[in-house]
Amino acid sequence: MSLFDPVLAWHSIPDLLRGLPISLLLFVICFITSNFVGIAVMLLRISHNYLFQWIARFYISFFRGVPMLVVLFLTYFGANMDAWSAAILSMTLIPSAFLAEYYRAALMGVSKTQFESAKALGLSKWKTMRYVVFPQAFRVVLPSLGNVSLDMFKGTSLAAMITVSEMFMHAKIIAGANQDYMTIYIMIAIIYWLVCCALGWLEQVVEMHLNHVAER
C-alpha cells in the first residue's frame, strides 16, 4: 500500500467537505458563546467583590488546566447530555477561561489618563467603556482572539469523539471504509489548514481596518 493514494484523495474531497458546514457551525456558535462568557468572567474578575473575584479565579484556573477531551466526556457521559449540547458547552467553557484573561489584560492595558479624559468630558461610565476603552482594548486583544479562534476551530475535531458528525468524523468513516488512513488524514489535515489560513487572513483584515480607523 502506497503512502498516499492521489485517486482516493481526489474522490474523498466531496465526502470530507460534507462535514465542513457542521464544523463551521459548531465553531461559530462556540466562538460567540465563549466570548460572552469570557467577558462575563472578566467582569467578575475585576469586580471589587471578593466572592466574585474568587469565583472568577477558580473558573479560570480550572478550565485552563483541564483538557478539552476530559470536559467533553464529563458533559457527554457524566452529565448525560446530547452530543451537540456537550460539544457546545465544553467548547465554550475552556476557551472562555482563556478569553477572560486576555480581555482583562487588554482592559488593564488602557491608560488611566483615558478614563480621566473621558470623565473630564462628562462621559458616563457606560459611554467611557463603549467609546473609549473597548475600542482600544479590542485592538490589543485581537491577535489573542485570532489565536483562540484557530484553536477552537481545530478543537471541533474532538467532537467526533462524542459522535458529532463534523468533518473529522467523516474522515474517520471514509478512512475506515477504504482502509487507507494516511491518505484521508493527510487530506483532512490540508482542509483544516486551509480553513485556518482563511481565519487568519480574516483576523488580519479586521486588525488592519481597526488600525486604519484609529489613525484617522
Coordinates of C-alpha atoms in Angstrom, one line a residue:
M1 CA 0.0 0.0 0.0
S2 CA 1.4 3.4 -1.0
L3 CA 1.8 6.2 1.5
F4 CA -0.6 8.5 -0.4
D5 CA -3.3 7.5 -2.9
P6 CA -4.0 10.5 -5.2
V7 CA -7.1 8.9 -6.7
L8 CA -8.7 8.2 -3.3
A9 CA -7.6 11.7 -2.1
W10 CA -9.4 13.4 -5.1
H11 CA -12.6 11.4 -4.8
S12 CA -12.7 11.8 -1.0
I13 CA -12.9 15.6 -1.1
P14 CA -16.7 15.9 -1.6
D15 CA -17.4 13.5 1.2
L16 CA -14.9 15.2 3.6
L17 CA -16.4 18.6 2.8
R18 CA -19.8 17.4 3.8
G19 CA -18.8 17.7 7.4
L20 CA -17.3 21.2 7.0
P21 CA -20.6 23.1 7.5
I22 CA -21.2 21.2 10.8
S23 CA -17.6 22.1 11.9
L24 CA -18.1 25.7 10.9
L25 CA -21.5 25.9 12.6
L26 CA -20.1 24.4 15.8
F27 CA -17.2 26.8 15.6
V28 CA -19.3 29.9 15.1
I29 CA -21.7 29.0 18.0
C30 CA -18.9 28.3 20.4
F31 CA -16.9 31.4 19.4
I32 CA -19.9 33.6 20.1
T33 CA -20.8 31.9 23.4
S34 CA -17.2 31.7 24.7
N35 CA -16.7 35.4 24.1
F36 CA -19.9 36.3 26.0
V37 CA -18.9 34.0 28.9
G38 CA -15.3 35.2 28.8
I39 CA -16.4 38.9 29.1
A40 CA -18.8 38.0 31.9
V41 CA -16.0 36.1 33.8
M42 CA -13.6 39.0 33.2
L43 CA -16.1 41.5 34.7
L44 CA -16.3 39.2 37.8
R45 CA -12.5 39.0 37.9
I46 CA -12.1 42.8 38.0
S47 CA -15.0 43.5 40.3
H48 CA -14.5 44.8 43.8
N49 CA -16.5 41.9 45.3
Y50 CA -14.1 39.4 46.8
L51 CA -16.5 36.5 46.3
F52 CA -17.0 37.3 42.6
Q53 CA -13.2 37.6 42.2
W54 CA -12.7 34.2 43.8
I55 CA -15.4 32.5 41.6
A56 CA -13.7 34.0 38.5
R57 CA -10.2 33.0 39.6
F58 CA -11.4 29.4 40.3
Y59 CA -13.2 29.2 36.9
I60 CA -10.2 30.5 35.0
S61 CA -7.8 28.2 36.8
F62 CA -9.9 25.1 36.5
F63 CA -10.9 25.4 32.8
R64 CA -7.4 26.5 31.8
G65 CA -6.0 23.4 33.4
V66 CA -8.4 20.7 32.2
P67 CA -8.1 19.0 28.8
M68 CA -10.9 19.7 26.4
L69 CA -11.5 15.9 25.8
V70 CA -12.0 15.4 29.6
V71 CA -14.6 18.1 29.7
L72 CA -16.3 16.6 26.6
F73 CA -16.5 13.2 28.2
L74 CA -17.7 14.7 31.5
T75 CA -20.5 16.5 29.9
Y76 CA -21.5 13.8 27.4
F77 CA -21.1 10.7 29.5
G78 CA -21.2 12.1 33.1
A79 CA -23.9 14.7 32.7
N80 CA -25.7 12.6 30.1
M81 CA -26.1 15.5 27.7
D82 CA -26.8 15.0 24.0
A83 CA -23.7 15.3 21.7
W84 CA -24.3 18.8 20.4
S85 CA -25.1 20.3 23.8
A86 CA -22.0 18.6 25.3
A87 CA -19.8 19.9 22.5
I88 CA -21.1 23.4 22.6
L89 CA -20.8 23.6 26.4
S90 CA -17.3 22.1 26.5
M91 CA -16.1 24.3 23.7
T92 CA -17.5 27.3 25.5
L93 CA -16.1 26.7 28.9
I94 CA -12.5 26.2 28.1
P95 CA -11.9 29.0 25.6
S96 CA -13.9 31.4 27.7
A97 CA -11.4 30.9 30.6
F98 CA -8.5 32.0 28.3
L99 CA -10.5 34.8 26.8
A100 CA -11.4 36.2 30.2
E101 CA -7.7 36.7 31.0
Y102 CA -7.0 38.1 27.5
Y103 CA -9.8 40.6 27.9
R104 CA -8.7 41.5 31.4
A105 CA -5.1 42.1 30.3
A106 CA -6.3 44.3 27.4
L107 CA -8.6 46.3 29.6
M108 CA -5.8 46.8 32.2
G109 CA -3.6 48.0 29.4
V110 CA -5.7 51.0 28.6
S111 CA -4.0 54.1 30.2
K112 CA -5.7 55.6 33.2
T113 CA -5.5 59.0 31.5
Q114 CA -8.1 57.8 29.0
F115 CA -10.5 57.3 31.9
E116 CA -9.7 60.7 33.3
S117 CA -10.1 62.4 30.0
A118 CA -13.4 60.8 29.4
K119 CA -14.6 61.8 32.9
A120 CA -13.4 65.4 32.2
L121 CA -15.6 65.4 29.1
G122 CA -18.6 64.4 31.1
L123 CA -18.9 60.9 29.7
S124 CA -20.8 58.4 31.7
K125 CA -19.1 55.1 32.7
W126 CA -21.0 53.2 30.0
K127 CA -20.1 55.7 27.3
T128 CA -16.5 55.7 28.5
M129 CA -16.3 52.0 28.2
R130 CA -18.2 51.9 24.9
Y131 CA -16.4 54.7 23.0
V132 CA -13.0 55.0 24.7
V133 CA -12.0 51.8 26.5
F134 CA -13.5 48.9 24.5
P135 CA -12.2 50.1 21.1
Q136 CA -8.7 50.3 22.4
A137 CA -8.9 47.1 24.3
F138 CA -10.3 45.2 21.4
R139 CA -7.3 46.2 19.2
V140 CA -5.0 44.9 21.8
V141 CA -6.9 41.6 22.3
L142 CA -7.5 40.9 18.6
P143 CA -4.3 38.8 18.0
S144 CA -5.1 36.7 21.0
L145 CA -8.7 36.4 19.8
G146 CA -7.4 35.2 16.5
N147 CA -5.2 32.5 18.1
V148 CA -8.2 31.3 20.2
S149 CA -10.4 31.1 17.1
L150 CA -7.8 28.9 15.3
D151 CA -7.5 26.6 18.3
M152 CA -11.3 26.5 18.6
F153 CA -11.8 25.5 15.0
K154 CA -9.2 22.8 15.2
G155 CA -10.8 21.7 18.5
T156 CA -14.1 21.0 16.8
S157 CA -12.4 17.7 15.6
L158 CA -12.7 16.4 19.1
A159 CA -16.5 16.5 18.8
A160 CA -16.1 13.4 16.7
M161 CA -15.3 11.5 19.9
I162 CA -18.8 12.0 21.1
T163 CA -20.5 11.2 17.7
V164 CA -21.0 14.8 16.4
S165 CA -21.0 14.3 12.6
E166 CA -18.4 17.0 11.8
M167 CA -15.5 16.9 9.4
F168 CA -13.2 14.6 11.3
M169 CA -16.0 12.1 11.9
H170 CA -16.5 12.0 8.1
A171 CA -12.7 11.4 7.7
K172 CA -12.7 8.5 10.2
I173 CA -15.6 6.9 8.4
I174 CA -14.1 7.3 4.9
A175 CA -10.6 6.1 6.1
G176 CA -12.1 3.0 7.7
A177 CA -14.2 2.2 4.7
N178 CA -11.2 2.4 2.3
Q179 CA -8.6 1.1 4.8
D180 CA -6.4 4.0 4.0
Y181 CA -6.0 6.2 7.0
M182 CA -2.8 8.0 5.8
T183 CA -4.3 9.4 2.6
I184 CA -7.6 10.5 4.3
Y185 CA -5.8 12.1 7.3
I186 CA -3.4 14.0 5.0
M187 CA -6.4 15.3 3.1
I188 CA -8.3 16.3 6.3
A189 CA -5.1 18.0 7.6
I190 CA -4.9 20.1 4.4
I191 CA -8.6 21.1 4.7
Y192 CA -8.1 22.2 8.4
W193 CA -5.0 24.1 7.4
L194 CA -6.8 25.9 4.6
V195 CA -9.7 26.9 6.8
C196 CA -7.3 28.2 9.5
C197 CA -5.4 30.2 6.8
A198 CA -8.7 31.8 5.9
L199 CA -9.5 32.6 9.5
G200 CA -6.0 34.0 10.0
W201 CA -6.5 36.2 6.9
L202 CA -9.8 37.4 8.2
E203 CA -8.2 38.4 11.5
Q204 CA -5.5 40.4 9.7
V205 CA -8.1 42.2 7.6
V206 CA -10.1 43.2 10.8
E207 CA -6.8 44.3 12.5
M208 CA -5.8 46.4 9.5
H209 CA -9.2 48.0 9.4
L210 CA -9.2 48.8 13.1
N211 CA -5.7 50.3 12.9
H212 CA -6.8 52.4 9.9
V213 CA -9.8 53.7 11.8
A214 CA -7.6 54.5 14.9
E215 CA -5.2 56.5 12.7
R216 CA -7.9 58.8 11.3

